[in-house]
Amino acid sequence: MEEKRHNKRFPVKLELEISSLFKQDNVKVDNIHAPIEVTNISRNGIGFRSGSILPLNYYFNAKIQLGNSDSSLYTVVKIIRQQLIEENLYFYGCELVGMPSVLDYIFDEFEEKMNSDL
Protein backbone atom coordinates (compact mmCIF):
# COMPACT_ATOMS: atom_id res chain seq x y z
CA MET A 1 0.00 0.00 0.00
CA GLU A 2 1.31 3.44 -0.93
CA GLU A 3 2.08 5.78 1.98
CA LYS A 4 -0.01 8.97 1.61
CA ARG A 5 1.09 10.86 4.72
CA HIS A 6 2.95 14.13 4.27
CA ASN A 7 5.16 13.56 7.29
CA LYS A 8 6.70 10.46 8.82
CA ARG A 9 4.97 9.09 11.90
CA PHE A 10 7.11 8.16 14.88
CA PRO A 11 6.19 5.68 17.59
CA VAL A 12 5.43 7.30 20.92
CA LYS A 13 3.72 6.26 24.13
CA LEU A 14 1.62 8.96 25.76
CA GLU A 15 -1.37 8.60 28.05
CA LEU A 16 -4.09 11.26 27.72
CA GLU A 17 -7.72 11.63 28.67
CA ILE A 18 -10.43 13.23 26.55
CA SER A 19 -12.77 15.12 28.84
CA SER A 20 -14.97 16.78 26.19
CA LEU A 21 -15.53 16.80 22.44
CA PHE A 22 -16.84 19.59 20.23
CA LYS A 23 -17.76 20.38 16.64
CA GLN A 24 -17.43 23.65 14.79
CA ASP A 25 -21.17 24.27 14.90
CA ASN A 26 -21.13 24.67 18.71
CA VAL A 27 -22.12 21.07 19.43
CA LYS A 28 -20.33 19.97 22.59
CA VAL A 29 -20.22 16.66 24.45
CA ASP A 30 -18.98 16.94 28.05
CA ASN A 31 -17.99 14.39 30.70
CA ILE A 32 -16.42 11.96 28.23
CA HIS A 33 -13.51 10.83 30.46
CA ALA A 34 -12.11 8.58 27.73
CA PRO A 35 -8.56 7.42 28.42
CA ILE A 36 -6.45 7.15 25.28
CA GLU A 37 -3.00 5.78 24.52
CA VAL A 38 -1.21 7.75 21.81
CA THR A 39 0.86 5.29 19.76
CA ASN A 40 2.32 7.48 17.01
CA ILE A 41 2.74 11.11 16.10
CA SER A 42 3.77 13.30 13.18
CA ARG A 43 3.71 17.02 12.47
CA ASN A 44 0.21 16.58 11.10
CA GLY A 45 -1.46 14.06 13.36
CA ILE A 46 -1.60 11.37 15.99
CA GLY A 47 -2.79 7.80 16.19
CA PHE A 48 -4.25 6.46 19.42
CA ARG A 49 -6.04 3.48 20.94
CA SER A 50 -9.05 3.65 23.21
CA GLY A 51 -11.76 1.40 24.54
CA SER A 52 -14.22 4.27 24.08
CA ILE A 53 -16.32 4.79 20.97
CA LEU A 54 -15.64 8.36 19.84
CA PRO A 55 -17.49 10.12 17.01
CA LEU A 56 -15.73 11.08 13.79
CA ASN A 57 -15.25 14.73 12.83
CA TYR A 58 -15.29 15.89 16.44
CA TYR A 59 -12.44 17.81 18.04
CA PHE A 60 -10.74 17.81 21.42
CA ASN A 61 -8.06 19.88 23.10
CA ALA A 62 -4.80 18.13 23.93
CA LYS A 63 -1.52 18.84 25.66
CA ILE A 64 1.14 16.65 24.06
CA GLN A 65 4.56 16.54 25.66
CA LEU A 66 7.47 15.38 23.51
CA GLY A 67 10.66 15.22 25.55
CA ASN A 68 11.13 17.79 28.30
CA SER A 69 8.47 20.07 29.77
CA ASP A 70 9.51 22.90 27.40
CA SER A 71 8.38 20.68 24.51
CA SER A 72 4.66 20.72 25.24
CA LEU A 73 2.16 21.30 22.45
CA TYR A 74 -1.28 22.66 23.18
CA THR A 75 -3.33 21.79 20.13
CA VAL A 76 -6.75 20.93 18.80
CA VAL A 77 -7.11 17.37 17.49
CA LYS A 78 -9.74 16.27 14.94
CA ILE A 79 -10.84 12.62 14.90
CA ILE A 80 -10.90 11.55 11.24
CA ARG A 81 -10.67 7.74 11.25
CA GLN A 82 -11.80 4.87 13.48
CA GLN A 83 -11.02 1.16 13.21
CA LEU A 84 -12.00 -1.71 15.49
CA ILE A 85 -8.75 -3.57 16.25
CA GLU A 86 -10.09 -6.07 18.76
CA GLU A 87 -13.17 -6.48 20.90
CA ASN A 88 -13.78 -3.22 22.79
CA LEU A 89 -10.59 -1.60 21.47
CA TYR A 90 -10.47 0.99 18.69
CA PHE A 91 -7.66 2.70 16.80
CA TYR A 92 -8.20 6.35 15.84
CA GLY A 93 -6.42 8.49 13.29
CA CYS A 94 -6.46 12.21 13.98
CA GLU A 95 -5.09 15.39 12.54
CA LEU A 96 -3.58 18.27 14.48
CA VAL A 97 -5.55 21.40 13.63
CA GLY A 98 -4.13 24.90 13.52
CA MET A 99 -0.59 24.04 14.58
CA PRO A 100 1.43 27.26 14.30
CA SER A 101 4.69 26.86 12.39
CA VAL A 102 6.54 28.55 15.26
CA LEU A 103 6.21 25.21 17.12
CA ASP A 104 7.97 23.25 14.35
CA TYR A 105 11.14 23.27 16.45
CA ILE A 106 9.50 20.83 18.88
CA PHE A 107 8.98 18.30 16.08
CA ASP A 108 12.45 19.02 14.66
CA GLU A 109 14.04 18.17 18.02
CA PHE A 110 11.81 15.10 18.49
CA GLU A 111 12.51 13.77 14.99
CA GLU A 112 16.24 14.32 15.44
CA LYS A 113 16.19 12.40 18.71
CA MET A 114 14.10 9.57 17.23
CA ASN A 115 16.37 9.26 14.20
CA SER A 116 19.51 9.23 16.36
CA ASP A 117 18.00 6.45 18.55
CA LEU A 118 17.54 4.20 15.48
Tab-separated table of N, CA and C in Angstrom:
chain	number	residue	atom	x	y	z
A	1	MET	N	0.846	-1.177	0.000
A	1	MET	CA	0.000	0.000	0.000
A	1	MET	C	0.893	1.242	0.000
A	2	GLU	N	0.543	2.207	-0.811
A	2	GLU	CA	1.312	3.439	-0.927
A	2	GLU	C	1.071	4.350	0.269
A	3	GLU	N	2.160	4.867	0.836
A	3	GLU	CA	2.082	5.782	1.975
A	3	GLU	C	1.620	7.147	1.473
A	4	LYS	N	0.549	7.693	2.054
A	4	LYS	CA	-0.007	8.967	1.610
A	4	LYS	C	0.225	10.097	2.597
A	5	ARG	N	0.868	9.814	3.708
A	5	ARG	CA	1.088	10.859	4.715
A	5	ARG	C	2.157	11.836	4.244
A	6	HIS	N	1.984	13.089	4.628
A	6	HIS	CA	2.946	14.126	4.267
A	6	HIS	C	4.193	14.060	5.135
A	7	ASN	N	4.048	13.628	6.363
A	7	ASN	CA	5.164	13.560	7.293
A	7	ASN	C	5.245	12.178	7.925
A	8	LYS	N	6.468	11.768	8.215
A	8	LYS	CA	6.702	10.461	8.819
A	8	LYS	C	6.118	10.416	10.227
A	9	ARG	N	5.474	9.297	10.543
A	9	ARG	CA	4.968	9.087	11.904
A	9	ARG	C	6.034	8.373	12.707
A	10	PHE	N	6.159	8.769	13.971
A	10	PHE	CA	7.113	8.161	14.880
A	10	PHE	C	6.355	7.488	16.016
A	11	PRO	N	6.838	6.330	16.445
A	11	PRO	CA	6.185	5.683	17.592
A	11	PRO	C	6.384	6.520	18.854
A	12	VAL	N	5.370	6.550	19.670
A	12	VAL	CA	5.426	7.303	20.918
A	12	VAL	C	4.443	6.639	21.869
A	13	LYS	N	4.664	6.796	23.150
A	13	LYS	CA	3.723	6.260	24.130
A	13	LYS	C	3.358	7.392	25.081
A	14	LEU	N	2.135	7.889	24.928
A	14	LEU	CA	1.620	8.963	25.762
A	14	LEU	C	0.238	8.568	26.254
A	15	GLU	N	-0.043	8.858	27.496
A	15	GLU	CA	-1.371	8.603	28.053
A	15	GLU	C	-2.080	9.948	28.197
A	16	LEU	N	-3.278	10.052	27.633
A	16	LEU	CA	-4.087	11.261	27.725
A	16	LEU	C	-5.503	10.875	28.101
A	17	GLU	N	-6.303	11.874	28.432
A	17	GLU	CA	-7.720	11.631	28.666
A	17	GLU	C	-8.517	12.710	27.957
A	18	ILE	N	-9.524	12.289	27.217
A	18	ILE	CA	-10.428	13.233	26.553
A	18	ILE	C	-11.563	13.515	27.526
A	19	SER	N	-11.708	14.773	27.900
A	19	SER	CA	-12.769	15.124	28.841
A	19	SER	C	-14.004	15.667	28.130
A	20	SER	N	-13.818	16.287	26.945
A	20	SER	CA	-14.968	16.782	26.190
A	20	SER	C	-14.625	16.816	24.710
A	21	LEU	N	-15.653	16.728	23.896
A	21	LEU	CA	-15.533	16.802	22.439
A	21	LEU	C	-16.388	17.955	21.946
A	22	PHE	N	-16.024	18.519	20.799
A	22	PHE	CA	-16.838	19.594	20.235
A	22	PHE	C	-16.753	19.566	18.720
A	23	LYS	N	-17.736	20.201	18.088
A	23	LYS	CA	-17.763	20.381	16.642
A	23	LYS	C	-17.763	21.874	16.373
A	24	GLN	N	-17.499	22.229	15.135
A	24	GLN	CA	-17.429	23.648	14.787
A	24	GLN	C	-18.773	24.350	14.882
A	25	ASP	N	-19.860	23.623	14.837
A	25	ASP	CA	-21.173	24.270	14.898
A	25	ASP	C	-21.712	24.345	16.333
A	26	ASN	N	-20.811	24.495	17.294
A	26	ASN	CA	-21.129	24.675	18.712
A	26	ASN	C	-21.796	23.473	19.370
A	27	VAL	N	-21.656	22.301	18.796
A	27	VAL	CA	-22.121	21.074	19.434
A	27	VAL	C	-21.003	20.612	20.365
A	28	LYS	N	-21.344	20.359	21.619
A	28	LYS	CA	-20.329	19.965	22.586
A	28	LYS	C	-20.828	18.775	23.388
A	29	VAL	N	-19.916	17.831	23.632
A	29	VAL	CA	-20.220	16.663	24.445
A	29	VAL	C	-19.259	16.697	25.633
A	30	ASP	N	-19.802	16.849	26.841
A	30	ASP	CA	-18.977	16.935	28.050
A	30	ASP	C	-18.953	15.608	28.794
A	31	ASN	N	-18.098	15.548	29.798
A	31	ASN	CA	-17.987	14.395	30.696
A	31	ASN	C	-17.707	13.089	29.961
A	32	ILE	N	-16.802	13.147	29.002
A	32	ILE	CA	-16.424	11.958	28.233
A	32	ILE	C	-15.546	11.035	29.081
A	33	HIS	N	-14.483	11.574	29.646
A	33	HIS	CA	-13.508	10.833	30.464
A	33	HIS	C	-13.053	9.558	29.773
A	34	ALA	N	-12.588	9.707	28.527
A	34	ALA	CA	-12.110	8.577	27.735
A	34	ALA	C	-10.596	8.531	27.774
A	35	PRO	N	-10.015	7.543	28.449
A	35	PRO	CA	-8.559	7.424	28.422
A	35	PRO	C	-8.103	6.958	27.041
A	36	ILE	N	-6.999	7.541	26.579
A	36	ILE	CA	-6.448	7.149	25.283
A	36	ILE	C	-4.956	6.913	25.435
A	37	GLU	N	-4.435	6.042	24.580
A	37	GLU	CA	-2.996	5.779	24.520
A	37	GLU	C	-2.510	6.184	23.139
A	38	VAL	N	-1.761	7.274	23.071
A	38	VAL	CA	-1.209	7.749	21.805
A	38	VAL	C	-0.066	6.812	21.418
A	39	THR	N	-0.128	6.271	20.200
A	39	THR	CA	0.864	5.289	19.762
A	39	THR	C	1.823	5.836	18.719
A	40	ASN	N	1.410	6.877	17.977
A	40	ASN	CA	2.325	7.478	17.011
A	40	ASN	C	1.947	8.933	16.786
A	41	ILE	N	2.942	9.680	16.287
A	41	ILE	CA	2.742	11.114	16.104
A	41	ILE	C	3.555	11.593	14.917
A	42	SER	N	3.041	12.609	14.234
A	42	SER	CA	3.771	13.303	13.182
A	42	SER	C	3.454	14.788	13.321
A	43	ARG	N	4.010	15.580	12.443
A	43	ARG	CA	3.709	17.015	12.465
A	43	ARG	C	2.241	17.297	12.179
A	44	ASN	N	1.590	16.351	11.513
A	44	ASN	CA	0.210	16.580	11.095
A	44	ASN	C	-0.828	15.839	11.907
A	45	GLY	N	-0.433	14.823	12.686
A	45	GLY	CA	-1.459	14.062	13.358
A	45	GLY	C	-0.947	13.078	14.385
A	46	ILE	N	-1.906	12.398	15.006
A	46	ILE	CA	-1.599	11.366	15.991
A	46	ILE	C	-2.476	10.150	15.711
A	47	GLY	N	-1.999	9.015	16.181
A	47	GLY	CA	-2.792	7.804	16.193
A	47	GLY	C	-2.906	7.367	17.638
A	48	PHE	N	-4.088	6.916	18.042
A	48	PHE	CA	-4.250	6.459	19.419
A	48	PHE	C	-5.223	5.311	19.510
A	49	ARG	N	-5.118	4.577	20.628
A	49	ARG	CA	-6.041	3.480	20.936
A	49	ARG	C	-6.899	3.888	22.113
A	50	SER	N	-8.138	3.389	22.097
A	50	SER	CA	-9.051	3.651	23.206
A	50	SER	C	-10.139	2.590	23.217
A	51	GLY	N	-10.622	2.289	24.391
A	51	GLY	CA	-11.763	1.405	24.538
A	51	GLY	C	-13.083	2.138	24.358
A	52	SER	N	-13.017	3.445	24.245
A	52	SER	CA	-14.218	4.268	24.079
A	52	SER	C	-14.569	4.434	22.605
A	53	ILE	N	-15.849	4.494	22.322
A	53	ILE	CA	-16.318	4.786	20.966
A	53	ILE	C	-16.462	6.299	20.865
A	54	LEU	N	-15.658	6.903	19.998
A	54	LEU	CA	-15.640	8.355	19.840
A	54	LEU	C	-16.139	8.710	18.443
A	55	PRO	N	-16.923	9.773	18.319
A	55	PRO	CA	-17.490	10.124	17.013
A	55	PRO	C	-16.458	10.769	16.091
A	56	LEU	N	-16.598	10.478	14.801
A	56	LEU	CA	-15.734	11.083	13.791
A	56	LEU	C	-16.097	12.548	13.590
A	57	ASN	N	-15.106	13.300	13.144
A	57	ASN	CA	-15.251	14.726	12.827
A	57	ASN	C	-15.570	15.585	14.040
A	58	TYR	N	-15.238	15.085	15.220
A	58	TYR	CA	-15.288	15.888	16.440
A	58	TYR	C	-13.860	16.252	16.822
A	59	TYR	N	-13.735	17.276	17.634
A	59	TYR	CA	-12.444	17.814	18.041
A	59	TYR	C	-12.287	17.703	19.551
A	60	PHE	N	-11.019	17.687	19.995
A	60	PHE	CA	-10.738	17.810	21.419
A	60	PHE	C	-9.425	18.555	21.601
A	61	ASN	N	-9.279	19.173	22.751
A	61	ASN	CA	-8.057	19.881	23.098
A	61	ASN	C	-7.084	18.906	23.730
A	62	ALA	N	-5.798	19.048	23.395
A	62	ALA	CA	-4.796	18.131	23.934
A	62	ALA	C	-3.517	18.877	24.280
A	63	LYS	N	-2.878	18.403	25.314
A	63	LYS	CA	-1.517	18.836	25.656
A	63	LYS	C	-0.632	17.622	25.411
A	64	ILE	N	0.255	17.749	24.441
A	64	ILE	CA	1.137	16.651	24.060
A	64	ILE	C	2.557	17.051	24.409
A	65	GLN	N	3.195	16.243	25.227
A	65	GLN	CA	4.558	16.540	25.663
A	65	GLN	C	5.527	15.584	24.987
A	66	LEU	N	6.434	16.150	24.200
A	66	LEU	CA	7.469	15.383	23.514
A	66	LEU	C	8.811	15.767	24.114
A	67	GLY	N	9.377	14.907	24.917
A	67	GLY	CA	10.655	15.225	25.547
A	67	GLY	C	10.451	15.967	26.854
A	68	ASN	N	11.191	17.054	27.035
A	68	ASN	CA	11.129	17.788	28.304
A	68	ASN	C	9.885	18.666	28.390
A	69	SER	N	9.679	19.281	29.544
A	69	SER	CA	8.468	20.068	29.772
A	69	SER	C	8.388	21.310	28.888
A	70	ASP	N	9.525	21.761	28.323
A	70	ASP	CA	9.510	22.895	27.399
A	70	ASP	C	8.971	22.489	26.030
A	71	SER	N	8.809	21.196	25.807
A	71	SER	CA	8.377	20.683	24.509
A	71	SER	C	6.915	20.261	24.517
A	72	SER	N	6.079	21.032	25.186
A	72	SER	CA	4.655	20.724	25.242
A	72	SER	C	3.901	21.459	24.144
A	73	LEU	N	3.017	20.728	23.480
A	73	LEU	CA	2.164	21.300	22.446
A	73	LEU	C	0.735	21.364	22.960
A	74	TYR	N	0.135	22.514	22.891
A	74	TYR	CA	-1.283	22.660	23.177
A	74	TYR	C	-1.948	22.788	21.820
A	75	THR	N	-2.786	21.821	21.477
A	75	THR	CA	-3.331	21.786	20.134
A	75	THR	C	-4.762	21.269	20.132
A	76	VAL	N	-5.429	21.490	19.033
A	76	VAL	CA	-6.749	20.930	18.798
A	76	VAL	C	-6.558	19.718	17.890
A	77	VAL	N	-7.234	18.631	18.225
A	77	VAL	CA	-7.110	17.372	17.490
A	77	VAL	C	-8.474	17.027	16.897
A	78	LYS	N	-8.501	16.672	15.622
A	78	LYS	CA	-9.736	16.273	14.942
A	78	LYS	C	-9.704	14.767	14.673
A	79	ILE	N	-10.733	14.062	15.119
A	79	ILE	CA	-10.836	12.617	14.900
A	79	ILE	C	-11.334	12.386	13.474
A	80	ILE	N	-10.515	11.718	12.646
A	80	ILE	CA	-10.905	11.548	11.244
A	80	ILE	C	-11.067	10.086	10.821
A	81	ARG	N	-10.578	9.148	11.631
A	81	ARG	CA	-10.668	7.739	11.249
A	81	ARG	C	-10.814	6.875	12.483
A	82	GLN	N	-11.601	5.814	12.373
A	82	GLN	CA	-11.796	4.874	13.479
A	82	GLN	C	-11.763	3.460	12.912
A	83	GLN	N	-11.086	2.551	13.640
A	83	GLN	CA	-11.021	1.158	13.207
A	83	GLN	C	-11.072	0.258	14.438
A	84	LEU	N	-11.946	-0.716	14.417
A	84	LEU	CA	-12.004	-1.709	15.488
A	84	LEU	C	-10.800	-2.633	15.323
A	85	ILE	N	-9.939	-2.721	16.361
A	85	ILE	CA	-8.754	-3.572	16.248
A	85	ILE	C	-8.887	-4.863	17.043
A	86	GLU	N	-9.710	-4.864	18.039
A	86	GLU	CA	-10.091	-6.073	18.760
A	86	GLU	C	-11.338	-5.744	19.566
A	87	GLU	N	-11.936	-6.732	20.168
A	87	GLU	CA	-13.173	-6.485	20.897
A	87	GLU	C	-12.969	-5.380	21.939
A	88	ASN	N	-13.804	-4.354	21.861
A	88	ASN	CA	-13.785	-3.219	22.791
A	88	ASN	C	-12.501	-2.397	22.752
A	89	LEU	N	-11.782	-2.424	21.622
A	89	LEU	CA	-10.586	-1.596	21.471
A	89	LEU	C	-10.549	-1.032	20.053
A	90	TYR	N	-10.434	0.293	19.968
A	90	TYR	CA	-10.466	0.988	18.686
A	90	TYR	C	-9.170	1.744	18.462
A	91	PHE	N	-8.793	1.861	17.180
A	91	PHE	CA	-7.664	2.705	16.799
A	91	PHE	C	-8.224	3.914	16.074
A	92	TYR	N	-7.737	5.095	16.431
A	92	TYR	CA	-8.199	6.347	15.844
A	92	TYR	C	-7.047	7.061	15.149
A	93	GLY	N	-7.343	7.620	13.993
A	93	GLY	CA	-6.417	8.489	13.290
A	93	GLY	C	-6.938	9.908	13.394
A	94	CYS	N	-6.049	10.819	13.738
A	94	CYS	CA	-6.459	12.205	13.979
A	94	CYS	C	-5.486	13.166	13.325
A	95	GLU	N	-5.983	14.355	13.038
A	95	GLU	CA	-5.089	15.394	12.538
A	95	GLU	C	-4.993	16.517	13.561
A	96	LEU	N	-3.799	17.110	13.619
A	96	LEU	CA	-3.582	18.270	14.482
A	96	LEU	C	-4.056	19.490	13.704
A	97	VAL	N	-4.918	20.276	14.308
A	97	VAL	CA	-5.552	21.400	13.630
A	97	VAL	C	-4.943	22.707	14.116
A	98	GLY	N	-4.591	23.559	13.173
A	98	GLY	CA	-4.131	24.900	13.516
A	98	GLY	C	-2.800	24.959	14.234
A	99	MET	N	-1.912	24.018	13.930
A	99	MET	CA	-0.592	24.042	14.576
A	99	MET	C	0.228	25.194	14.000
A	100	PRO	N	0.626	26.149	14.820
A	100	PRO	CA	1.433	27.256	14.301
A	100	PRO	C	2.840	26.784	13.944
A	101	SER	N	3.368	27.289	12.854
A	101	SER	CA	4.692	26.860	12.391
A	101	SER	C	5.799	27.233	13.374
A	102	VAL	N	5.533	28.175	14.271
A	102	VAL	CA	6.537	28.553	15.262
A	102	VAL	C	6.867	27.372	16.188
A	103	LEU	N	5.963	26.381	16.271
A	103	LEU	CA	6.211	25.209	17.117
A	103	LEU	C	6.902	24.070	16.370
A	104	ASP	N	7.284	24.296	15.122
A	104	ASP	CA	7.970	23.249	14.347
A	104	ASP	C	9.245	22.780	15.029
A	105	TYR	N	9.890	23.655	15.795
A	105	TYR	CA	11.144	23.275	16.450
A	105	TYR	C	10.940	22.088	17.386
A	106	ILE	N	9.763	21.957	17.978
A	106	ILE	CA	9.498	20.831	18.876
A	106	ILE	C	9.547	19.527	18.092
A	107	PHE	N	8.930	19.497	16.915
A	107	PHE	CA	8.983	18.296	16.075
A	107	PHE	C	10.376	18.082	15.503
A	108	ASP	N	11.078	19.168	15.158
A	108	ASP	CA	12.450	19.023	14.660
A	108	ASP	C	13.319	18.323	15.696
A	109	GLU	N	13.254	18.775	16.939
A	109	GLU	CA	14.042	18.166	18.015
A	109	GLU	C	13.622	16.721	18.264
A	110	PHE	N	12.311	16.449	18.258
A	110	PHE	CA	11.805	15.101	18.492
A	110	PHE	C	12.244	14.157	17.369
A	111	GLU	N	12.112	14.590	16.116
A	111	GLU	CA	12.513	13.766	14.989
A	111	GLU	C	14.010	13.490	15.011
A	112	GLU	N	14.797	14.496	15.343
A	112	GLU	CA	16.243	14.318	15.441
A	112	GLU	C	16.594	13.279	16.496
A	113	LYS	N	15.939	13.368	17.643
A	113	LYS	CA	16.195	12.399	18.706
A	113	LYS	C	15.770	10.992	18.293
A	114	MET	N	14.586	10.877	17.665
A	114	MET	CA	14.102	9.567	17.234
A	114	MET	C	15.023	8.958	16.171
A	115	ASN	N	15.483	9.770	15.242
A	115	ASN	CA	16.374	9.265	14.198
A	115	ASN	C	17.735	8.861	14.762
A	116	SER	N	18.208	9.584	15.760
A	116	SER	CA	19.510	9.227	16.361
A	116	SER	C	19.406	7.973	17.222
A	117	ASP	N	18.203	7.657	17.733
A	117	ASP	CA	17.999	6.452	18.545
A	117	ASP	C	17.900	5.196	17.685
A	118	LEU	N	17.705	5.360	16.369
A	118	LEU	CA	17.540	4.196	15.479
A	118	LEU	C	18.830	3.469	15.257
